């Protein structure tokens, strides 16, 4: 299973990269989201998968999955959400001011002169 | 802290004092307050002569930065004392001269502060024993020289010359520092004296040869040797007292000092000896050849300085041979003595000549030889001084230049006669080049006298010429007097100064008992060479119109100056072009760089370390997992190829919800919950944005663009898969999670391990994550509410201005 998730997260990261390299701001933000999905999956895989029970203490269970990567991913999800939300609003604002979501046309437009 | 330590920094202290004096004392020329300082120093240095004369040396320690071995240790031997006396002595005369030369309208305070700074720097260079301190003061000479050349900052030629001299001498300085560091690594010390003792470890090592080259680069750039002489003619834009002081008598001799000082260190290196000798001779001939054709008096003198420095440099090269061959071979020690003697002679006659040029410039308003003529009867005193010093420079008998030039020729003859195996076929070239250089020296010396003072008055000068004031005349008069004095009674100098200096160059212990007393000897070839030089020189000067055409063949774009200018020009052009090529201003380009480097570095690391895959311990795969993988891949594919923005947003949502399902399968309930909630909000946000954005989602991109994007993306994906696999296969130690599992209840009183880690074990992360969330919220709020566009901005600025 880990082999498959590693390959899948690699594909997600690659696809994210491809989207980030495009011209449209919205596609860049989508790419950012895809990239962070890939990284979350990679993080989880590194802590090994399916090796025991849900990490909630019960008397009868001795074997749990690793709780530490889960805590880290939780933090990462929230932060990447904050980032995505902010960049989306920024893109919106940018579009309203410049009338374009093409990064190529943004060059030099923001100069204050 | 002895007086000599104080004397070195005295000019710097004085620089502060005269700034105060300048503020409160008006009406008196500032130079009068500066004058006592070099005078005090030179008087003190004269009292050291008896000590040095007895073969003793002085070493005065003063700790400055002992931890890195950078100490203010003063070491006085014959060589250091000679240079220090030249610096402070000519410094006194130059300050005196500048009082007459610069009027009160000039920025005198700047001038004297730079000059005093320079004086400290030069004294430090020649008197300190520590190479790091030597470098420090060396660069201070470059900086103060830069400031002095650009003294008239409004003139374009001045700033050009200053920049040029700065670039070239700083380049040399840095190279020299590298040489010093290599040397100190080889010998284990920063002290020059100790380097001389440990000089065995320098010779024959590759690093030792590199050190030779680097130190020589420093010396050659400072002393304006071929091909680095180009800065000196342009440095003539400085005020004439500066040219006289820095660019004839002192700073340009710093390179000679360096070579002389390090001769015992590199004593057995043949690279050292032959490079110095050959470069010196080339410089001598090339510069004297070029000096003859110049029309500007100062340009003639600048090239003349370069050629004379080349002469001294070649003599120092032969002095190195003296050590190789053993100091008892008197023939080579002649060269050392000649070098030291010519350093003194050149300082006297060249200093005087520059001052005379300054007087001519001051009294007639021009320095162009073409416009001058027939000044002999108008300016008789100036004429006399020019005659004496020019003839000394040309090497005509009654003056001191003759003595040192004859010794120079003698040394050149000796080297061609000596049996260096490599010299058998080309040995005759040395005296030939020396004679050739001397002929041209004679030519331009005669030209100065003949075309400025003799002939008829051309009456083209901007000012009506008249004899200068006594204040201007006194300094060159003293120097001219010295020229005559040293010419007639050379032995005045031998015992007291020349011998100790020569001894420290070749590191000799035995007293030399120099042979200057034997200066009249009819059997020496040098005397006949002098006769030949005078005869050929006179003939060539008389028939100069018939051969002057050869100068026309030197096209302006073959000169080193042209190379320098074009080099500077093209380095600017190409660095601009490079920046424009790399920094395109497009986000995509920079992203390609970043991801591209990630791929390259990742691949290199993987290839170097090799992949060590161990996939034996994998979890089982369920059918539901495979379905999810299929869903995610399909959604990704659709995102990539779709043109509709709506579809890609929904597909992104599909990826997110599949991730939440993955979290469920992988037994992470908290993650699944969060992921579900957040994915919902994100999709909503995307849809809000979608409503406001233009219809077309995909902007047209070039095929080439797409291809690079695709290659980079595949690379990033592949590298992250490989890194993930190898990281997963090589588990170096067990996870610390067992601790959390064991103590989640007894230490933190919770059963949900993830939540306990988030708020208890690693609560700080959560605090700042909350902060990030808060900041994003505030940022979004501001972005939404703040409705300033550019027009409003300007209005506000205007309102601001009107309020003010």
PDB file of C-alpha atoms in Angstrom, chain A residues 1-31 33-42 44-59 62-93 95-113, chain B residues 584-588 591-592 595 615 617-622 624-626 629 632-633 636 639-640 642 645 648-649 652 655-656 659 662-663 665-671 674-675 678-679 681-682 685-686 688-689 692-694 696-702 705-706 708-710 712-713 716-717 720-721 724-725 727-728 731 735-737 740-741 744-745 750-755 757-758 762 765 769 772-773 776 779-780 783-788 790 793:
ATOM      1  CA  UNK A   1       0.000   0.000   0.000  1.00  0.00           C
ATOM      2  CA  UNK A   2       2.777   2.445   0.909  1.00  0.00           C
ATOM      3  CA  UNK A   3       4.347   2.034  -2.525  1.00  0.00           C
ATOM      4  CA  UNK A   4       1.106   3.063  -4.161  1.00  0.00           C
ATOM      5  CA  UNK A   5       0.545   6.073  -1.931  1.00  0.00           C
ATOM      6  CA  UNK A   6       4.119   7.261  -2.452  1.00  0.00           C
ATOM      7  CA  UNK A   7       3.691   7.052  -6.226  1.00  0.00           C
ATOM      8  CA  UNK A   8       0.295   8.730  -5.958  1.00  0.00           C
ATOM      9  CA  UNK A   9       1.660  11.574  -3.842  1.00  0.00           C
ATOM     10  CA  UNK A  10       4.506  11.925  -6.374  1.00  0.00           C
ATOM     11  CA  UNK A  11       1.942  12.244  -9.134  1.00  0.00           C
ATOM     12  CA  UNK A  12       0.013  14.818  -7.086  1.00  0.00           C
ATOM     13  CA  UNK A  13       3.173  16.832  -6.495  1.00  0.00           C
ATOM     14  CA  UNK A  14       4.098  16.650 -10.169  1.00  0.00           C
ATOM     15  CA  UNK A  15       0.611  17.691 -11.250  1.00  0.00           C
ATOM     16  CA  UNK A  16       0.714  20.546  -8.730  1.00  0.00           C
ATOM     17  CA  UNK A  17       3.998  21.700 -10.177  1.00  0.00           C
ATOM     18  CA  UNK A  18       2.590  21.592 -13.692  1.00  0.00           C
ATOM     19  CA  UNK A  19      -0.376  23.718 -12.653  1.00  0.00           C
ATOM     20  CA  UNK A  20       1.811  26.205 -10.777  1.00  0.00           C
ATOM     21  CA  UNK A  21       3.822  26.751 -13.956  1.00  0.00           C
ATOM     22  CA  UNK A  22       0.784  27.867 -15.933  1.00  0.00           C
ATOM     23  CA  UNK A  23      -0.275  31.409 -16.650  1.00  0.00           C
ATOM     24  CA  UNK A  24      -3.660  31.668 -15.016  1.00  0.00           C
ATOM     25  CA  UNK A  25      -3.682  32.712 -11.373  1.00  0.00           C
ATOM     26  CA  UNK A  26      -6.588  30.426 -10.551  1.00  0.00           C
ATOM     27  CA  UNK A  27      -4.764  27.426 -11.959  1.00  0.00           C
ATOM     28  CA  UNK A  28      -1.729  28.358  -9.884  1.00  0.00           C
ATOM     29  CA  UNK A  29      -3.842  28.326  -6.738  1.00  0.00           C
ATOM     30  CA  UNK A  30      -5.397  25.005  -7.725  1.00  0.00           C
ATOM     31  CA  UNK A  31      -1.868  23.709  -8.264  1.00  0.00           C
ATOM     32  CA  UNK A  33      -3.843  22.920  -3.323  1.00  0.00           C
ATOM     33  CA  UNK A  34      -2.951  19.783  -5.286  1.00  0.00           C
ATOM     34  CA  UNK A  35       0.653  20.104  -4.202  1.00  0.00           C
ATOM     35  CA  UNK A  36      -0.310  20.302  -0.549  1.00  0.00           C
ATOM     36  CA  UNK A  37      -2.559  17.251  -0.901  1.00  0.00           C
ATOM     37  CA  UNK A  38       0.391  15.328  -2.273  1.00  0.00           C
ATOM     38  CA  UNK A  39       2.604  16.417   0.576  1.00  0.00           C
ATOM     39  CA  UNK A  40       0.025  15.516   3.229  1.00  0.00           C
ATOM     40  CA  UNK A  41      -0.287  12.061   1.742  1.00  0.00           C
ATOM     41  CA  UNK A  42       3.507  11.690   1.689  1.00  0.00           C
ATOM     42  CA  UNK A  44       1.114  10.205   6.363  1.00  0.00           C
ATOM     43  CA  UNK A  45       2.827   7.441   4.410  1.00  0.00           C
ATOM     44  CA  UNK A  46       6.151   8.085   6.069  1.00  0.00           C
ATOM     45  CA  UNK A  47       4.590   7.185   9.402  1.00  0.00           C
ATOM     46  CA  UNK A  48       3.549   3.792   7.959  1.00  0.00           C
ATOM     47  CA  UNK A  49      -0.057   2.941   7.102  1.00  0.00           C
ATOM     48  CA  UNK A  50      -2.653   0.667   8.611  1.00  0.00           C
ATOM     49  CA  UNK A  51      -0.386  -0.620  11.390  1.00  0.00           C
ATOM     50  CA  UNK A  52      -2.973  -0.815  14.075  1.00  0.00           C
ATOM     51  CA  UNK A  53      -5.989   0.859  15.482  1.00  0.00           C
ATOM     52  CA  UNK A  54      -7.247   4.414  15.398  1.00  0.00           C
ATOM     53  CA  UNK A  55      -5.047   6.424  17.774  1.00  0.00           C
ATOM     54  CA  UNK A  56      -7.617   6.690  20.535  1.00  0.00           C
ATOM     55  CA  UNK A  57      -6.686   4.988  23.760  1.00  0.00           C
ATOM     56  CA  UNK A  58      -8.685   1.897  24.568  1.00  0.00           C
ATOM     57  CA  UNK A  59      -7.895  -0.720  27.177  1.00  0.00           C
ATOM     58  CA  UNK A  62      -2.151  -2.384  22.242  1.00  0.00           C
ATOM     59  CA  UNK A  63      -1.291  -1.455  18.653  1.00  0.00           C
ATOM     60  CA  UNK A  64      -2.050   2.012  17.272  1.00  0.00           C
ATOM     61  CA  UNK A  65      -1.152   3.857  14.079  1.00  0.00           C
ATOM     62  CA  UNK A  66       1.461   6.546  14.513  1.00  0.00           C
ATOM     63  CA  UNK A  67      -0.316   9.647  15.968  1.00  0.00           C
ATOM     64  CA  UNK A  68       2.536  12.103  15.395  1.00  0.00           C
ATOM     65  CA  UNK A  69       2.262  12.457  11.577  1.00  0.00           C
ATOM     66  CA  UNK A  70      -1.476  12.889  11.969  1.00  0.00           C
ATOM     67  CA  UNK A  71      -0.992  15.791  14.353  1.00  0.00           C
ATOM     68  CA  UNK A  72       1.484  17.375  11.971  1.00  0.00           C
ATOM     69  CA  UNK A  73      -0.785  16.950   8.962  1.00  0.00           C
ATOM     70  CA  UNK A  74      -3.628  18.511  10.881  1.00  0.00           C
ATOM     71  CA  UNK A  75      -1.505  21.581  11.483  1.00  0.00           C
ATOM     72  CA  UNK A  76      -0.425  21.597   7.849  1.00  0.00           C
ATOM     73  CA  UNK A  77      -3.982  21.322   6.539  1.00  0.00           C
ATOM     74  CA  UNK A  78      -5.084  24.330   8.520  1.00  0.00           C
ATOM     75  CA  UNK A  79      -2.112  26.407   7.448  1.00  0.00           C
ATOM     76  CA  UNK A  80      -2.492  25.506   3.795  1.00  0.00           C
ATOM     77  CA  UNK A  81      -6.147  26.358   3.992  1.00  0.00           C
ATOM     78  CA  UNK A  82      -5.296  29.791   5.389  1.00  0.00           C
ATOM     79  CA  UNK A  83      -2.808  30.253   2.574  1.00  0.00           C
ATOM     80  CA  UNK A  84      -5.243  29.135  -0.115  1.00  0.00           C
ATOM     81  CA  UNK A  85      -7.986  31.384   1.196  1.00  0.00           C
ATOM     82  CA  UNK A  86      -5.686  34.374   1.322  1.00  0.00           C
ATOM     83  CA  UNK A  87      -4.295  33.796  -2.155  1.00  0.00           C
ATOM     84  CA  UNK A  88      -7.772  33.355  -3.572  1.00  0.00           C
ATOM     85  CA  UNK A  89      -8.908  36.675  -2.206  1.00  0.00           C
ATOM     86  CA  UNK A  90      -5.679  38.246  -3.373  1.00  0.00           C
ATOM     87  CA  UNK A  91      -6.271  36.886  -6.873  1.00  0.00           C
ATOM     88  CA  UNK A  92      -9.777  38.252  -6.809  1.00  0.00           C
ATOM     89  CA  UNK A  93      -8.603  41.675  -5.739  1.00  0.00           C
ATOM     90  CA  UNK A  95      -8.370  40.774 -11.026  1.00  0.00           C
ATOM     91  CA  UNK A  96     -10.582  43.650  -9.988  1.00  0.00           C
ATOM     92  CA  UNK A  97      -7.693  46.128 -10.146  1.00  0.00           C
ATOM     93  CA  UNK A  98      -5.859  44.852 -13.224  1.00  0.00           C
ATOM     94  CA  UNK A  99      -8.691  43.197 -15.106  1.00  0.00           C
ATOM     95  CA  UNK A 100      -6.660  40.094 -15.831  1.00  0.00           C
ATOM     96  CA  UNK A 101      -5.737  36.784 -14.252  1.00  0.00           C
ATOM     97  CA  UNK A 102      -2.795  36.242 -16.576  1.00  0.00           C
ATOM     98  CA  UNK A 103       0.535  36.383 -14.757  1.00  0.00           C
ATOM     99  CA  UNK A 104       2.325  37.352 -17.958  1.00  0.00           C
ATOM    100  CA  UNK A 105       0.386  40.581 -18.247  1.00  0.00           C
ATOM    101  CA  UNK A 106       1.014  41.471 -14.626  1.00  0.00           C
ATOM    102  CA  UNK A 107       4.669  42.232 -15.266  1.00  0.00           C
ATOM    103  CA  UNK A 108       5.378  45.844 -14.390  1.00  0.00           C
ATOM    104  CA  UNK A 109       1.687  46.635 -13.930  1.00  0.00           C
ATOM    105  CA  UNK A 110       1.950  47.043 -10.186  1.00  0.00           C
ATOM    106  CA  UNK A 111       4.546  49.789 -10.435  1.00  0.00           C
ATOM    107  CA  UNK A 112       3.359  52.799  -8.538  1.00  0.00           C
ATOM    108  CA  UNK A 113       4.358  55.397 -11.111  1.00  0.00           C
TER     109      UNK A 113
ATOM    110  CA  UNK B 584      12.663  37.986 -17.155  1.00  0.00           C
ATOM    111  CA  UNK B 585      10.144  39.319 -14.654  1.00  0.00           C
ATOM    112  CA  UNK B 586       7.747  36.431 -15.262  1.00  0.00           C
ATOM    113  CA  UNK B 587       6.693  34.292 -12.332  1.00  0.00           C
ATOM    114  CA  UNK B 588       6.781  31.187 -14.471  1.00  0.00           C
ATOM    115  CA  UNK B 591       9.323  28.824 -10.864  1.00  0.00           C
ATOM    116  CA  UNK B 592      11.015  26.851 -13.647  1.00  0.00           C
ATOM    117  CA  UNK B 595      11.791  23.454  -9.624  1.00  0.00           C
ATOM    118  CA  UNK B 615       9.709  -2.736   0.130  1.00  0.00           C
ATOM    119  CA  UNK B 617       7.199  -4.480   4.882  1.00  0.00           C
ATOM    120  CA  UNK B 618       4.176  -3.017   3.094  1.00  0.00           C
ATOM    121  CA  UNK B 619       0.601  -2.757   4.296  1.00  0.00           C
ATOM    122  CA  UNK B 620      -2.025  -4.773   2.408  1.00  0.00           C
ATOM    123  CA  UNK B 621      -3.950  -3.139  -0.419  1.00  0.00           C
ATOM    124  CA  UNK B 622      -7.700  -3.095  -0.377  1.00  0.00           C
ATOM    125  CA  UNK B 624     -11.459   0.486  -1.953  1.00  0.00           C
ATOM    126  CA  UNK B 625      -7.929   1.975  -1.934  1.00  0.00           C
ATOM    127  CA  UNK B 626      -7.503   1.208  -5.601  1.00  0.00           C
ATOM    128  CA  UNK B 629      -6.487   6.091  -6.409  1.00  0.00           C
ATOM    129  CA  UNK B 632      -7.880  10.926  -7.765  1.00  0.00           C
ATOM    130  CA  UNK B 633      -5.952  10.218 -10.960  1.00  0.00           C
ATOM    131  CA  UNK B 636      -6.233  15.224 -11.778  1.00  0.00           C
ATOM    132  CA  UNK B 639      -8.084  19.378 -14.030  1.00  0.00           C
ATOM    133  CA  UNK B 640      -5.098  19.397 -16.339  1.00  0.00           C
ATOM    134  CA  UNK B 642     -10.208  20.976 -18.996  1.00  0.00           C
ATOM    135  CA  UNK B 645     -12.934  26.693 -14.712  1.00  0.00           C
ATOM    136  CA  UNK B 648     -11.511  22.109 -12.552  1.00  0.00           C
ATOM    137  CA  UNK B 649     -12.844  23.506  -9.265  1.00  0.00           C
ATOM    138  CA  UNK B 652     -10.220  19.772  -7.106  1.00  0.00           C
ATOM    139  CA  UNK B 655      -9.416  15.215  -5.010  1.00  0.00           C
ATOM    140  CA  UNK B 656      -9.940  16.790  -1.585  1.00  0.00           C
ATOM    141  CA  UNK B 659      -8.115  12.578   0.455  1.00  0.00           C
ATOM    142  CA  UNK B 662      -8.003   8.085   2.411  1.00  0.00           C
ATOM    143  CA  UNK B 663      -7.667   9.465   5.911  1.00  0.00           C
ATOM    144  CA  UNK B 665      -9.032   4.215   5.483  1.00  0.00           C
ATOM    145  CA  UNK B 666      -5.710   5.007   7.102  1.00  0.00           C
ATOM    146  CA  UNK B 667      -7.319   5.372  10.523  1.00  0.00           C
ATOM    147  CA  UNK B 668      -7.048   9.086  11.006  1.00  0.00           C
ATOM    148  CA  UNK B 669     -10.514  10.252  12.030  1.00  0.00           C
ATOM    149  CA  UNK B 670      -9.500  13.762  13.090  1.00  0.00           C
ATOM    150  CA  UNK B 671      -7.775  14.332   9.814  1.00  0.00           C
ATOM    151  CA  UNK B 674     -10.853  18.442   9.243  1.00  0.00           C
ATOM    152  CA  UNK B 675     -10.203  17.609   5.621  1.00  0.00           C
ATOM    153  CA  UNK B 678     -11.919  22.496   5.029  1.00  0.00           C
ATOM    154  CA  UNK B 679     -12.406  21.074   1.557  1.00  0.00           C
ATOM    155  CA  UNK B 681     -15.034  25.731   2.613  1.00  0.00           C
ATOM    156  CA  UNK B 682     -12.231  25.851   0.050  1.00  0.00           C
ATOM    157  CA  UNK B 685     -14.310  30.012  -1.774  1.00  0.00           C
ATOM    158  CA  UNK B 686     -13.156  28.902  -5.190  1.00  0.00           C
ATOM    159  CA  UNK B 688     -17.020  32.682  -5.034  1.00  0.00           C
ATOM    160  CA  UNK B 689     -13.916  33.671  -6.899  1.00  0.00           C
ATOM    161  CA  UNK B 692     -16.043  37.186 -10.416  1.00  0.00           C
ATOM    162  CA  UNK B 693     -13.404  35.878 -12.785  1.00  0.00           C
ATOM    163  CA  UNK B 694     -13.562  35.871 -16.602  1.00  0.00           C
ATOM    164  CA  UNK B 696     -12.157  31.418 -20.080  1.00  0.00           C
ATOM    165  CA  UNK B 697     -10.075  29.450 -17.613  1.00  0.00           C
ATOM    166  CA  UNK B 698      -7.139  28.385 -19.712  1.00  0.00           C
ATOM    167  CA  UNK B 699      -4.969  31.033 -21.221  1.00  0.00           C
ATOM    168  CA  UNK B 700      -3.305  30.042 -24.474  1.00  0.00           C
ATOM    169  CA  UNK B 701       0.232  28.852 -23.926  1.00  0.00           C
ATOM    170  CA  UNK B 702       2.970  28.057 -26.416  1.00  0.00           C
ATOM    171  CA  UNK B 705       6.022  26.347 -22.759  1.00  0.00           C
ATOM    172  CA  UNK B 706       3.845  23.315 -22.238  1.00  0.00           C
ATOM    173  CA  UNK B 708       9.082  22.568 -20.504  1.00  0.00           C
ATOM    174  CA  UNK B 709       6.321  22.696 -17.931  1.00  0.00           C
ATOM    175  CA  UNK B 710       5.623  19.026 -18.525  1.00  0.00           C
ATOM    176  CA  UNK B 712       9.808  19.971 -15.106  1.00  0.00           C
ATOM    177  CA  UNK B 713       6.604  18.629 -13.555  1.00  0.00           C
ATOM    178  CA  UNK B 716       9.617  17.004  -9.715  1.00  0.00           C
ATOM    179  CA  UNK B 717       7.159  14.155  -9.403  1.00  0.00           C
ATOM    180  CA  UNK B 720       9.738  13.169  -4.929  1.00  0.00           C
ATOM    181  CA  UNK B 721       8.689   9.551  -5.582  1.00  0.00           C
ATOM    182  CA  UNK B 724       9.893   9.114  -0.700  1.00  0.00           C
ATOM    183  CA  UNK B 725      10.689   5.509  -1.556  1.00  0.00           C
ATOM    184  CA  UNK B 727      13.248   7.462   2.834  1.00  0.00           C
ATOM    185  CA  UNK B 728      10.578   4.882   3.493  1.00  0.00           C
ATOM    186  CA  UNK B 731      14.267   3.592   8.631  1.00  0.00           C
ATOM    187  CA  UNK B 735       9.614   6.531  16.072  1.00  0.00           C
ATOM    188  CA  UNK B 736       9.223   8.461  19.329  1.00  0.00           C
ATOM    189  CA  UNK B 737       5.466   7.976  19.046  1.00  0.00           C
ATOM    190  CA  UNK B 740       3.020   9.534  23.261  1.00  0.00           C
ATOM    191  CA  UNK B 741       1.039   6.314  23.115  1.00  0.00           C
ATOM    192  CA  UNK B 744      -1.195  10.035  26.722  1.00  0.00           C
ATOM    193  CA  UNK B 745      -3.452   9.239  29.614  1.00  0.00           C
ATOM    194  CA  UNK B 750      -6.672  12.401  27.392  1.00  0.00           C
ATOM    195  CA  UNK B 751      -7.479   9.422  25.243  1.00  0.00           C
ATOM    196  CA  UNK B 752      -7.413  10.985  21.783  1.00  0.00           C
ATOM    197  CA  UNK B 753      -3.707  10.898  21.047  1.00  0.00           C
ATOM    198  CA  UNK B 754      -3.780  13.304  18.084  1.00  0.00           C
ATOM    199  CA  UNK B 755      -5.663  15.932  20.046  1.00  0.00           C
ATOM    200  CA  UNK B 757      -0.358  15.980  20.916  1.00  0.00           C
ATOM    201  CA  UNK B 758      -1.885  19.079  19.356  1.00  0.00           C
ATOM    202  CA  UNK B 762       3.143  20.066  21.077  1.00  0.00           C
ATOM    203  CA  UNK B 765       2.598  24.543  17.134  1.00  0.00           C
ATOM    204  CA  UNK B 769      -1.063  27.838  13.649  1.00  0.00           C
ATOM    205  CA  UNK B 772      -1.471  32.080  11.050  1.00  0.00           C
ATOM    206  CA  UNK B 773      -5.167  31.528  10.667  1.00  0.00           C
ATOM    207  CA  UNK B 776      -4.931  35.243   7.099  1.00  0.00           C
ATOM    208  CA  UNK B 779      -5.488  39.972   5.687  1.00  0.00           C
ATOM    209  CA  UNK B 780      -8.542  38.830   3.806  1.00  0.00           C
ATOM    210  CA  UNK B 783      -8.168  43.038   1.131  1.00  0.00           C
ATOM    211  CA  UNK B 784     -11.922  42.964   0.834  1.00  0.00           C
ATOM    212  CA  UNK B 785     -12.675  46.230   2.582  1.00  0.00           C
ATOM    213  CA  UNK B 786      -9.806  48.414   1.520  1.00  0.00           C
ATOM    214  CA  UNK B 787     -10.894  49.990  -1.699  1.00  0.00           C
ATOM    215  CA  UNK B 788      -8.019  52.211  -2.660  1.00  0.00           C
ATOM    216  CA  UNK B 790      -4.454  54.239  -7.893  1.00  0.00           C
ATOM    217  CA  UNK B 793      -3.837  57.156  -3.922  1.00  0.00           C
TER     218      UNK B 793
END
